[in-house]
Coordinates of C-alpha atoms in Angstrom, one line a residue:
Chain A
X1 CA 73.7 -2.5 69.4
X2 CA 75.0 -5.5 68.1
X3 CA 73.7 -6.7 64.8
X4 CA 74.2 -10.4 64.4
X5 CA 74.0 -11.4 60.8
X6 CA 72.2 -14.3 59.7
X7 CA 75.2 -17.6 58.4
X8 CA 74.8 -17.0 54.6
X9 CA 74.2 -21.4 54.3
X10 CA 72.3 -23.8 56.3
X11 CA 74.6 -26.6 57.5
X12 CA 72.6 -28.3 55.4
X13 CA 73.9 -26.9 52.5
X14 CA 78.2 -27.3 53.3
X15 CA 79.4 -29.7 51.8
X16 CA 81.3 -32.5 53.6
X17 CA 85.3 -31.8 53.5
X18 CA 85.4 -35.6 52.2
X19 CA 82.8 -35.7 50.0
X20 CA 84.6 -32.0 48.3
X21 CA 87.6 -33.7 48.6
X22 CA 86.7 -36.6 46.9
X23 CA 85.0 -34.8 44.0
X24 CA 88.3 -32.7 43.5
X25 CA 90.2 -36.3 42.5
X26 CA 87.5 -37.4 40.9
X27 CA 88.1 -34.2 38.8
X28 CA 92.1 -34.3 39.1
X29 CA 91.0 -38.1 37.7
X30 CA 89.4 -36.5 35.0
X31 CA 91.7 -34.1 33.5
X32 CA 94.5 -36.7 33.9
X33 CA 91.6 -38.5 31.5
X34 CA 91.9 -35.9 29.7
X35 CA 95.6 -35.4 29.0
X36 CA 96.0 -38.9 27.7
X37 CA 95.9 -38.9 23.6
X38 CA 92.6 -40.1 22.3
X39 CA 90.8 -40.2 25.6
X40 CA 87.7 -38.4 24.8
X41 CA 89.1 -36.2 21.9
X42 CA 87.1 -32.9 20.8
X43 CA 84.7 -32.9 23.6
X44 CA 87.4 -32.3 26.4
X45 CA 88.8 -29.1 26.7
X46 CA 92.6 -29.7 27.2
X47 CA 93.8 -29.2 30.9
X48 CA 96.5 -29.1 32.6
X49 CA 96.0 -29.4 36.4
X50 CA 97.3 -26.7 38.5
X51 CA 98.7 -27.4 42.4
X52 CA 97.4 -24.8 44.6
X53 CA 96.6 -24.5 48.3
X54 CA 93.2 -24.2 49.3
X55 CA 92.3 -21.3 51.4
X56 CA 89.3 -22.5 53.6
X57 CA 89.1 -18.3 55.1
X58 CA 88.3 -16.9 51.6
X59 CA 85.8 -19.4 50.3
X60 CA 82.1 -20.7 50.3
X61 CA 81.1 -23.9 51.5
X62 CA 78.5 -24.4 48.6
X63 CA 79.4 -26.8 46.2
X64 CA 81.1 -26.0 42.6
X65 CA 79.2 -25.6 39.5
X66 CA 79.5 -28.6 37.8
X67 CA 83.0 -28.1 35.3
X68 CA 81.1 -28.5 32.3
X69 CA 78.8 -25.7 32.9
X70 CA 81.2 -23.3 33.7
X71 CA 83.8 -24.1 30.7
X72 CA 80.6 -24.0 28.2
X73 CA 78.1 -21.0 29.5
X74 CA 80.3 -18.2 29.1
X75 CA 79.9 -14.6 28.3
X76 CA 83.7 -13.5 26.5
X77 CA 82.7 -11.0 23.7
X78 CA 86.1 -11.6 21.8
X79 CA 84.1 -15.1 20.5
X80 CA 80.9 -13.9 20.3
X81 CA 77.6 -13.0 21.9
X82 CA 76.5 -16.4 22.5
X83 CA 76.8 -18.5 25.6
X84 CA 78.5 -21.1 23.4
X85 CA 80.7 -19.6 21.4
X86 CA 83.6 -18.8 23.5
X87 CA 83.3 -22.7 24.2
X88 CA 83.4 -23.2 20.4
X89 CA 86.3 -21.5 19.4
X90 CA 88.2 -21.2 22.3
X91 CA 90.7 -23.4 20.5
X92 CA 91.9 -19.8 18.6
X93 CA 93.1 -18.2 21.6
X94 CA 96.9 -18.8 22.5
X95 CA 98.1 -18.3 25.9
X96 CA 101.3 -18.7 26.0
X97 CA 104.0 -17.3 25.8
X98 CA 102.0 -14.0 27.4
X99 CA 103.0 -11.1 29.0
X100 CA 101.4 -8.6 31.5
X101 CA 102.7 -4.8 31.2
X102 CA 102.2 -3.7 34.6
X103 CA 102.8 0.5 34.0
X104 CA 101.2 3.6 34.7
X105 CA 101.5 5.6 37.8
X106 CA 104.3 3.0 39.3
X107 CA 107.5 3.5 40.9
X108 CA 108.8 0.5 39.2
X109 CA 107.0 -0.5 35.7
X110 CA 107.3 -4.2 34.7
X111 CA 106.3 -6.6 32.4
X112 CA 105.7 -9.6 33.5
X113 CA 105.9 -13.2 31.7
X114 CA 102.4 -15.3 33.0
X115 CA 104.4 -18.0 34.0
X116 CA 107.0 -15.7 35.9
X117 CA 103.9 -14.3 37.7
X118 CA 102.7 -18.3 38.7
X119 CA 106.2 -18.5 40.3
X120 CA 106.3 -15.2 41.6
X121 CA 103.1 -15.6 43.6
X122 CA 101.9 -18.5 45.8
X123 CA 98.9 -20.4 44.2
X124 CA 95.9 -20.3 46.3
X125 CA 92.5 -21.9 45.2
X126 CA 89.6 -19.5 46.9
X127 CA 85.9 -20.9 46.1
X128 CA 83.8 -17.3 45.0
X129 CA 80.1 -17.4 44.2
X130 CA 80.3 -15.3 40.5
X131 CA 77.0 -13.3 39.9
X132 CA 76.5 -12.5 36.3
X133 CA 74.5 -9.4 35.4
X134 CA 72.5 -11.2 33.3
X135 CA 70.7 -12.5 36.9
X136 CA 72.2 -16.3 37.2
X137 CA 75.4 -16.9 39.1
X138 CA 77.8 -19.8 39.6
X139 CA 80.3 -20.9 42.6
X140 CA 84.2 -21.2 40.7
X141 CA 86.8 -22.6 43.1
X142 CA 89.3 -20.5 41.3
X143 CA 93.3 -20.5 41.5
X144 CA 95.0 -17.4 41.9
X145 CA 96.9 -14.8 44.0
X146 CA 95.9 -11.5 45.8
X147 CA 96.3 -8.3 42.9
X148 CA 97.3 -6.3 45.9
X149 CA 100.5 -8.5 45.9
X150 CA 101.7 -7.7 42.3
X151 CA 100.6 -4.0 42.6
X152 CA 102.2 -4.1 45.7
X153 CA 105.9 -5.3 43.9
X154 CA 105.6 -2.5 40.8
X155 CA 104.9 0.0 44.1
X156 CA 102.1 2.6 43.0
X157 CA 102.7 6.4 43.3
X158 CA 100.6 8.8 44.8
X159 CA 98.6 9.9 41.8
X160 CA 97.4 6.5 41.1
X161 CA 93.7 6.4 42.5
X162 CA 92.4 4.3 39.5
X163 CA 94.1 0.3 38.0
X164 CA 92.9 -0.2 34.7
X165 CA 92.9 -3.5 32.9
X166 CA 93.1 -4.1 29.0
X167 CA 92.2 -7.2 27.4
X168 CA 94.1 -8.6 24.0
X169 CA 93.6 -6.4 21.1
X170 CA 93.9 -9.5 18.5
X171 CA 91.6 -10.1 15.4
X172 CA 93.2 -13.4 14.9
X173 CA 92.6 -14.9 18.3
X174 CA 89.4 -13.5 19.2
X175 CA 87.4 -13.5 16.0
X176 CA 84.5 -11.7 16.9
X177 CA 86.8 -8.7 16.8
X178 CA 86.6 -8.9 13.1
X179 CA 84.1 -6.2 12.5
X180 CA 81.0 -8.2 10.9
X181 CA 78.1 -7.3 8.4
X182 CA 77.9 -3.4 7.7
X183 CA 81.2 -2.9 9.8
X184 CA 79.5 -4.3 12.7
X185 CA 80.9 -4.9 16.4
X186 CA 79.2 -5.9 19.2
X187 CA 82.1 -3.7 21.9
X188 CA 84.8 -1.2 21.1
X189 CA 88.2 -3.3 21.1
X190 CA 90.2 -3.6 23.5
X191 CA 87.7 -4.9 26.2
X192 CA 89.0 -2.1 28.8
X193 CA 87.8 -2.7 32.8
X194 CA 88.6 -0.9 35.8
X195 CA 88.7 -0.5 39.3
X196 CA 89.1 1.8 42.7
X197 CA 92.6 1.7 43.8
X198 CA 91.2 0.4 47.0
X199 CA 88.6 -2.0 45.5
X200 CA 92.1 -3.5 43.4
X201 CA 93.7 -3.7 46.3
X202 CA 91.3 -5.6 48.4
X203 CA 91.8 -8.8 49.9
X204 CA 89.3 -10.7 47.8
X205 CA 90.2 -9.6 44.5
X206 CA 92.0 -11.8 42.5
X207 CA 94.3 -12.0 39.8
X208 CA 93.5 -16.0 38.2
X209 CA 95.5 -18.2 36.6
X210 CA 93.4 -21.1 37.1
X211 CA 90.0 -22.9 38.0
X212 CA 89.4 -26.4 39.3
X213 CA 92.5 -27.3 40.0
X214 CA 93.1 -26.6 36.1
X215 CA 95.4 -24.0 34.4
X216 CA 92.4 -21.4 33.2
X217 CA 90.4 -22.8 30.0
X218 CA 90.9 -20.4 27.4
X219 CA 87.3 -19.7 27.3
X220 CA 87.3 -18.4 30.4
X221 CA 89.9 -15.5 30.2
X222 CA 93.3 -17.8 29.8
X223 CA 95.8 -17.3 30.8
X224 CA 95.0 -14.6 33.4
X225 CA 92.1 -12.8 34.2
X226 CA 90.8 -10.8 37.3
X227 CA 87.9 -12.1 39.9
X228 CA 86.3 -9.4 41.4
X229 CA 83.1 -11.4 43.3
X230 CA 81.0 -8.6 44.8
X231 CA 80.7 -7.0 41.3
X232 CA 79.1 -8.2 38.0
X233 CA 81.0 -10.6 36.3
X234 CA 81.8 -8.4 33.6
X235 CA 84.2 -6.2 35.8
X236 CA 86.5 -9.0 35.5
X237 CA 88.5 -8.8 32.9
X238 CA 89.9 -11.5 31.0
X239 CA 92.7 -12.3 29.2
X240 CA 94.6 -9.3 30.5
X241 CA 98.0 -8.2 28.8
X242 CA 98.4 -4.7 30.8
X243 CA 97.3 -3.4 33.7
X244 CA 97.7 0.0 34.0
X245 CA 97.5 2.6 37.6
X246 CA 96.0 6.0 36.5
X247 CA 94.7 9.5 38.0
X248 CA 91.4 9.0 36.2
X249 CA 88.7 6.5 36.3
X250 CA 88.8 4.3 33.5
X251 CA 86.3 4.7 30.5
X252 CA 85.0 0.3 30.4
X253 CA 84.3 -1.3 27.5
X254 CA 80.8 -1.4 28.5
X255 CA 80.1 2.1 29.7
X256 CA 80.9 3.4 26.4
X257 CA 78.6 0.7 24.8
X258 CA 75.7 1.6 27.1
X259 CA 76.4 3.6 30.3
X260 CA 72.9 3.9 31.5
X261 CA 72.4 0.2 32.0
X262 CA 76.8 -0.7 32.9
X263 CA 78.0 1.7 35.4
X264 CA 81.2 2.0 36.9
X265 CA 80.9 0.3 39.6
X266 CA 78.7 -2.3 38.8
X267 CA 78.9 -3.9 42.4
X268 CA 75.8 -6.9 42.7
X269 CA 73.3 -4.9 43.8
X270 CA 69.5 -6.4 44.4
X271 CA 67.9 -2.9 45.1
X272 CA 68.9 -1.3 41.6
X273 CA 67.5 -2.5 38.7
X274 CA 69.2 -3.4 35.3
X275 CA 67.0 -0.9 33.1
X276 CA 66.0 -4.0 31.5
X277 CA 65.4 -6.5 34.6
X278 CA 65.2 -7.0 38.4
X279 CA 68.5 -7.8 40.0
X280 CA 66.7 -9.1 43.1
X281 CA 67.0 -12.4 42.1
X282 CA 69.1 -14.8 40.2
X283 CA 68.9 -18.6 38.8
X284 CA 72.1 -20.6 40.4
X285 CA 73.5 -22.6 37.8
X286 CA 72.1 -26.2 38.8
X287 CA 69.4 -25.1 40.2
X288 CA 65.9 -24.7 39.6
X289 CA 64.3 -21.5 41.4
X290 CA 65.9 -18.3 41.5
X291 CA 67.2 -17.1 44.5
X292 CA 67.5 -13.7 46.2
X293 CA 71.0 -12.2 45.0
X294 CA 72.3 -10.6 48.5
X295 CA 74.3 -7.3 48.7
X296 CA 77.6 -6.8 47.5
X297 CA 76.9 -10.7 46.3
X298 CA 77.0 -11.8 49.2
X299 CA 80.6 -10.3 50.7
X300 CA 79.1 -6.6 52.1
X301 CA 80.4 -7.5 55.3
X302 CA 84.0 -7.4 53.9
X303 CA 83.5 -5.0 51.0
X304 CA 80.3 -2.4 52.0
X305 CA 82.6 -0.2 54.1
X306 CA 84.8 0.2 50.5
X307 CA 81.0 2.8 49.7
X308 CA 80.2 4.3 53.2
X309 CA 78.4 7.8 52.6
X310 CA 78.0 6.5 48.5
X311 CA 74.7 6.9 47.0
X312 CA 74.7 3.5 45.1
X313 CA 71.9 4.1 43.0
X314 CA 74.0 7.0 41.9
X315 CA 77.2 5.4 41.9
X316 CA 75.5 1.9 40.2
Chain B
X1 CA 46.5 -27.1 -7.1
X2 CA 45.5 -31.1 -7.0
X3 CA 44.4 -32.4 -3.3
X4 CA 47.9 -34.1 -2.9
X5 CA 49.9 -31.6 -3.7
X6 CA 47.3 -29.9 -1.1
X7 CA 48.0 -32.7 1.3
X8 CA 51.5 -32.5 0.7
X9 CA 52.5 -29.3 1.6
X10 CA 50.3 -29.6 5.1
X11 CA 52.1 -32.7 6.0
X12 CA 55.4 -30.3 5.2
X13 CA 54.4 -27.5 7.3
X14 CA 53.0 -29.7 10.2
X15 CA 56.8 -31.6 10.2
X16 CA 59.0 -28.1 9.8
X17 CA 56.8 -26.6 13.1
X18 CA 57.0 -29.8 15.4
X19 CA 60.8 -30.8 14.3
X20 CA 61.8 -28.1 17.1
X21 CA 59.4 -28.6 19.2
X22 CA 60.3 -32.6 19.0
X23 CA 64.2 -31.5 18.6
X24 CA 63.6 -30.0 22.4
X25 CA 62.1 -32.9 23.9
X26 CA 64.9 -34.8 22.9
X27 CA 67.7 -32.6 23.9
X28 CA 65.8 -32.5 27.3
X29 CA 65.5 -36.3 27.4
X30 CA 69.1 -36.8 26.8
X31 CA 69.9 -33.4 29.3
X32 CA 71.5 -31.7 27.0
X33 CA 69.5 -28.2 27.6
X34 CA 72.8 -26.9 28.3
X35 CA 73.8 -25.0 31.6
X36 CA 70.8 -22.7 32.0
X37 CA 68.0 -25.2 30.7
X38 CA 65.1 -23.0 31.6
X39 CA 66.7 -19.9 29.7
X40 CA 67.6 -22.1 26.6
X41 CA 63.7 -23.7 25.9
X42 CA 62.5 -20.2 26.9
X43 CA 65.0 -18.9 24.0
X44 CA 64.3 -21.4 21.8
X45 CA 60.1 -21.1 21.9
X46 CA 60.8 -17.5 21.7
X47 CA 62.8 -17.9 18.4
X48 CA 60.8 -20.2 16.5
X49 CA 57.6 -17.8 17.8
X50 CA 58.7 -15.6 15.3
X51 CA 59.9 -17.6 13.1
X52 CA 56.5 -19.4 12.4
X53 CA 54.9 -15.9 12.9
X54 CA 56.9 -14.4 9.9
X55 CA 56.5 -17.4 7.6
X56 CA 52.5 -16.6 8.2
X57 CA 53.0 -13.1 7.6
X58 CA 54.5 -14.3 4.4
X59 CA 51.8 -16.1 2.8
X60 CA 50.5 -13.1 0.8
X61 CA 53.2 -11.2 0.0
X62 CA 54.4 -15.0 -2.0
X63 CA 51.3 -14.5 -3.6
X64 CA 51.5 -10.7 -4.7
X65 CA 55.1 -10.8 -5.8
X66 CA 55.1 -14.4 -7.9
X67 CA 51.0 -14.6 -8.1
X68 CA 51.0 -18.0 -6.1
X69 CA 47.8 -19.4 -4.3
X70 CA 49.1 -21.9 -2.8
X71 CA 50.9 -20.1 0.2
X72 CA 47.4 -18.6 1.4
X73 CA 45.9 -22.3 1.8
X74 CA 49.2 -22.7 4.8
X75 CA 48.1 -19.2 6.7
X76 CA 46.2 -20.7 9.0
X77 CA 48.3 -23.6 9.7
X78 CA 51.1 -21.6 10.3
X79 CA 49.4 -18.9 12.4
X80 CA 47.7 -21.2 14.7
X81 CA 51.7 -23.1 15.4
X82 CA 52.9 -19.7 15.8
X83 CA 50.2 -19.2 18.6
X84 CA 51.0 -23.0 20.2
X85 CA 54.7 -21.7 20.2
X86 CA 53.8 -18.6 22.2
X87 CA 51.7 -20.3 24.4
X88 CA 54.5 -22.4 25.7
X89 CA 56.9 -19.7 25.4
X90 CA 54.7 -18.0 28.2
X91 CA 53.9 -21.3 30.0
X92 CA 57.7 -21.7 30.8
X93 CA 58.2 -18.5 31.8
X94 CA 55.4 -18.7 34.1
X95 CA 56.0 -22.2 35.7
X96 CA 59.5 -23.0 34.9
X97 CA 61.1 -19.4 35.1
X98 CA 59.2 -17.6 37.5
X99 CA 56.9 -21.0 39.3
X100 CA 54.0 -19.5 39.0
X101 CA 54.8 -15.9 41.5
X102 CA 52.1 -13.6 40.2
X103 CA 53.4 -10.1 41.8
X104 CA 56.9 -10.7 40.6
X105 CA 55.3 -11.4 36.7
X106 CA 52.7 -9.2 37.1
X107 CA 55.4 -6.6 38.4
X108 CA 57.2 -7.6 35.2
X109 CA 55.0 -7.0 32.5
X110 CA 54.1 -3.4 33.9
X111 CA 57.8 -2.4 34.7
X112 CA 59.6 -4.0 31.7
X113 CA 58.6 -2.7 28.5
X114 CA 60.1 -5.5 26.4
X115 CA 57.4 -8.1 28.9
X116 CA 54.8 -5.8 28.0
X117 CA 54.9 -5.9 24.9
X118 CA 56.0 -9.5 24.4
X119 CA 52.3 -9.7 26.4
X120 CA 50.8 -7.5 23.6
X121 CA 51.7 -10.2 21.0
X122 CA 50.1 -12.5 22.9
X123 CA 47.2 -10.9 23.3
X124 CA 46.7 -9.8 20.3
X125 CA 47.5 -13.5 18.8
X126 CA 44.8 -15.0 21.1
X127 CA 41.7 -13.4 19.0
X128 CA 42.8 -14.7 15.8
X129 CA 43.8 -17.8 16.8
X130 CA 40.2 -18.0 18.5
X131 CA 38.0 -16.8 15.2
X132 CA 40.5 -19.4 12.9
X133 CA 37.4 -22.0 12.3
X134 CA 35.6 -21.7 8.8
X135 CA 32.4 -21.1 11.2
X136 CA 34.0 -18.3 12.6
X137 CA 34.7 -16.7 9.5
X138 CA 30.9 -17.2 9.1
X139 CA 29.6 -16.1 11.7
X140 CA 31.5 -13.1 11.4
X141 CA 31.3 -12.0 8.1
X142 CA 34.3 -12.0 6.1
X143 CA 34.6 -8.0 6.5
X144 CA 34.7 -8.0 9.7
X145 CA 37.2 -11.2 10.0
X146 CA 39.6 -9.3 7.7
X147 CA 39.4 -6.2 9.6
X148 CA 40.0 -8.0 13.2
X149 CA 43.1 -10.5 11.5
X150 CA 44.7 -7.1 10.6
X151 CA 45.7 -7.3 14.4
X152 CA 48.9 -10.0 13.2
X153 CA 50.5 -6.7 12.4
X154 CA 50.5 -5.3 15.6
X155 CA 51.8 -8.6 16.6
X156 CA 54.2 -9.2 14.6
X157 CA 55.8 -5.8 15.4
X158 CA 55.2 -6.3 19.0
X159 CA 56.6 -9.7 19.0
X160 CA 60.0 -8.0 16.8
X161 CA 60.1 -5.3 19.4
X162 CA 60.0 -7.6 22.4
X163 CA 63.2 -9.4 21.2
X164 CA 64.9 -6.4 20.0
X165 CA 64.1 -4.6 23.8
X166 CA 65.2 -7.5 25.5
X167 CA 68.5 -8.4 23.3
X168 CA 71.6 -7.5 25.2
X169 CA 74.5 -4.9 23.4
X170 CA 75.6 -7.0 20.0
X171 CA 73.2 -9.1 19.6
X172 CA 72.3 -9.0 16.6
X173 CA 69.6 -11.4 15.5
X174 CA 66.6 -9.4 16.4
X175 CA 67.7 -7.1 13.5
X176 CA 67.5 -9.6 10.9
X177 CA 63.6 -10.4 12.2
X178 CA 63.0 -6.6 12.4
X179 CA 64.3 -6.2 8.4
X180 CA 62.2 -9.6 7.3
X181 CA 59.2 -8.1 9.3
X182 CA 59.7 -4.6 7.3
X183 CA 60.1 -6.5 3.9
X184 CA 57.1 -8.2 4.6
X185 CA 54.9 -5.4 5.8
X186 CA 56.6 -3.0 3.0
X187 CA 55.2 -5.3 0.1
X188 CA 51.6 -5.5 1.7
X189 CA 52.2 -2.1 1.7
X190 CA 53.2 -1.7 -1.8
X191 CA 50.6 -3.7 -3.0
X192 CA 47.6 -1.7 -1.4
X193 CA 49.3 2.1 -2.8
X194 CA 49.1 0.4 -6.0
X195 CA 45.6 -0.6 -6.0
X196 CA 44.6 2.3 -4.0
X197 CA 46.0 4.2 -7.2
X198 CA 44.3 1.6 -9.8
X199 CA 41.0 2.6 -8.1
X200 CA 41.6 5.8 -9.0
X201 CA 42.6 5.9 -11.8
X202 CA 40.1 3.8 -13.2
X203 CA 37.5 5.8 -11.2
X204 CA 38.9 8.9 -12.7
X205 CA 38.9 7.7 -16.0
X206 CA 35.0 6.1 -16.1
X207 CA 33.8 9.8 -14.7
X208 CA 36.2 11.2 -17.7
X209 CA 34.1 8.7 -20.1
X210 CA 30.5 9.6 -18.7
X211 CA 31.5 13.6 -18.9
X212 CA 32.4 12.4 -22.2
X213 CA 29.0 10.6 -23.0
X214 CA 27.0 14.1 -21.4
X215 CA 29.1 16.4 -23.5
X216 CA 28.4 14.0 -26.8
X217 CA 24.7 14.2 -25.7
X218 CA 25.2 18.0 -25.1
X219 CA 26.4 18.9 -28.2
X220 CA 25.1 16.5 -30.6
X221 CA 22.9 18.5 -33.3

């Protein structure tokens, strides 16, 4: 029988090409604003734009959360616990120069410069739909490449069946990795994330360098960070400096912090439950009533047959 | 205390609760709620909830530790703000958060132990916020009124626990409440063990004198 799904939008709800188009100058417009001394000082993040092709196959039609929003409501532990505060002292963080050990279970180890691996890798801007597991979500047209293309250059060997990421283990950047009152810390440092082989190697996960036409904001995992969108946002890592193929699957920063509420696998799923709260719905940034989170956020037709035969509520 | 200084502080405690309140109108005037408005004025009615709550619940332990009055005469004041806080708190979340979807809430409150009790500290506000009047006080009898007020304890820990349930890893805020709550309670606590023992004592020592009194009447020649 063939099973016709439902279109995901209305037509109602695409955006016009133009109209897109128009906001994307009015935002190139913007940033140029920005990079001009004295135009609109503190309150502008500094941002360099970022040429990339946009790849219409691999992205929503829904329009972007507004910049501000998604350069100001962030969750990136290494500030602090509050939506604001990687916002606030983003400013700490330094980007460049950076490099990305790429080692592990690989028949050619590498490290890589960031900006060696923006030449290395044609730009692509892909518009994903990110779905926080604290139930509200945002659309990010981010800039990026494929991961499967650099793991695909350092050439895994057959015992690796696991790629695990490690964020910046650095007091002085990220100061909420000073331990606080009574020797206090909200995560054990490095933030450490992984994934499948296979889910790292999928099509839609991405390895980001940028957002909005913009090199990536500090605050939101500069210089390069991984978009995984049919999982929680926290899966993806940010401000990665080694990515590592191994035999074993990956003890995550947040399993060890709590692993009966952050599994694993942590793909967006509406029929499992945070401990805490539903997952069946979420509040869209911009919006004003929640709306049904779908499935695999939205991409189980490209991403469900990665779990066929997996008991998800197991495997959450 | 002189009526102005009376009038004084009032006029104080009426500007320190409204100043959020007022401070959130603004921001929302001006749209700067921030990119999750409905979560922020939830978080923020929520915060100064227990804020207000624990200033009330501070009241007598300022009089038992530095023997002021004063404090007691700004109880009710600050209990009933404490209830007009919560009552928005809850309003939001039904209208703005949820717009008004009685399974899903009612769902809530039974599955999620932090709704439930945040519910608890509702309810258990809503009495004492209803028998604040001088009449009610009255009509009930000041015994009575005393006992039933007792029930701000169960909402302030209620009210502690909801925040500390619902705070995710790190977060560490709900803590600080917890320890001011505890500090609070612990010298009400204090206060009663040592007048509990004063009794007693002093009953102990007027049966010592009456034994006294029989034996002098015993053995008197």
């Amino acid at each position: 029988m063939l099973i016709r799904r439902a279109p995901r939008f209305t037509a109602r709800e695409i955006t016009d090409p133009e109209l897109y188009l128009s906001r994307r100058e009015l935002m190139a417009g913007a940033a140029a604003l920005a990079l001009m001394p004295g135009a609109g000082e503190a309150a502008a993040p500094k941002s360099e734009p970022l040429a990339a092709k946009h790849n219409p196959a691999f992205s929503l039609s829904e329009p972007a959360t507004k910049i501000d929003h998604a350069t100001t409501y962030n969750n990136f532990y290494e500030f602090g616990v509050n939506k604001d505060d990687p916002s606030r002292l983003a400013h700490t963080l330094k980007p460049r120069p950076w490099s990305v050990q790429v080692d592990g279970h690989v028949h050619k180890p590498k490290t890589f410069d960031v900006d060696e691996l923006i030449k290395l890798f044609p730009l692509e801007e892909r518009v994903y739909s990110l779905r926080c597991v604290e139930a509200w979500s945002m659309v990010i047209p981010w800039i990026g490449f494929p991961l499967a293309s650099l793991l695909k250059r350092v050439e895994p060997t057959r015992q690796a069946k696991f790629v695990e990421f490690t964020a910046l283990l650095d007091p002085n950047q990220f100061p909420a990795q000073k331990p606080g009152f009574f020797g206090f810390s909200s995560l054990d440092w490095p933030y450490v994330e992984g994934l499948r082989l296979d889910e790292a190697l999928h099509p839609l996960t991405l390895l980001a360098v940028g957002m909005y036409g913009q090199v990536l904001p500090n605050q939101n995992g500069a210089p390069v960070r991984v978009v995984i969108p049919w999982k929680y946002g926290f899966k993806s890592a940010k401000s990665i400096v080694r990515i590592r193929l191994v035999a074993e699957q990956p003890k995550t920063a947040w399993e060890k912090a709590a692993p009966q509420e952050y599994g694993f696998y942590s793909n967006v799923n509406p029929a499992v439950s945070h401990p805490r709260w539903s997952q069946a719905d979420e509040r869209r940034i911009g919006e004003f009533r929640r709306r049904p989170t779908l499935p695999f956020n939205g991409y189980a037709d490209q991403v469900a047959s990665l779990y066929s035969g997996m008991d998800l509520k197991k495997f959450y | 205390m002189t009526r102005r200084t009376r009038i004084t502080l009032k006029v104080v405690v009426w500007a320190g609760c409204l100043a959020p309140l007022l401070l959130l109108g603004y921001r929302a005037w001006t749209d700067d709620l921030g990119a999750n408005p409905i979560s922020f004025v939830t978080n923020t009615l929520g915060d100064w909830t227990l804020r207000i709550l624990l200033a009330s619940l501070a009241m007598t332990p300022l009089r038992i530790v530095f023997g002021l009055s004063w404090p007691i005469t700004l109880r009710r004041l600050l209990g009933l703000f404490a209830f007009a806080y919560v009552c928005l708190h809850f309003s939001v979340w039904i209208v703005l958060d949820f717009f008004f979807d009685w399974p899903r809430m009612w769902a809530d409150i039974v599955k999620r132990p932090y709704i439930t009790l945040g519910m608890l500290a509702l309810l258990s506000l809503t009495p004492l916020a209803a028998t604040s009047t001088t009449g009610m006080i009255r009509r009930l009898g000041a015994r009575t009124w005393t006992r039933l007020h007792r029930l701000v304890y169960i909402a302030g820990a209620c009210a502690v626990l909801h925040y500390l349930w619902l705070a995710k890893v790190g977060v560490t805020d709900p803590y600080w409440y917890a320890g001011a709550l505890l500090v609070l309670l612990g010298i009400r606590a204090g206060d009663w063990s040592r007048r509990a023992i004063r009794r007693r004592t002093a009953a102990v020592a007027a049966s010592a004198t009456s034994a006294r009194l029989i034996d002098r009447k015993r053995f008197s020649p």
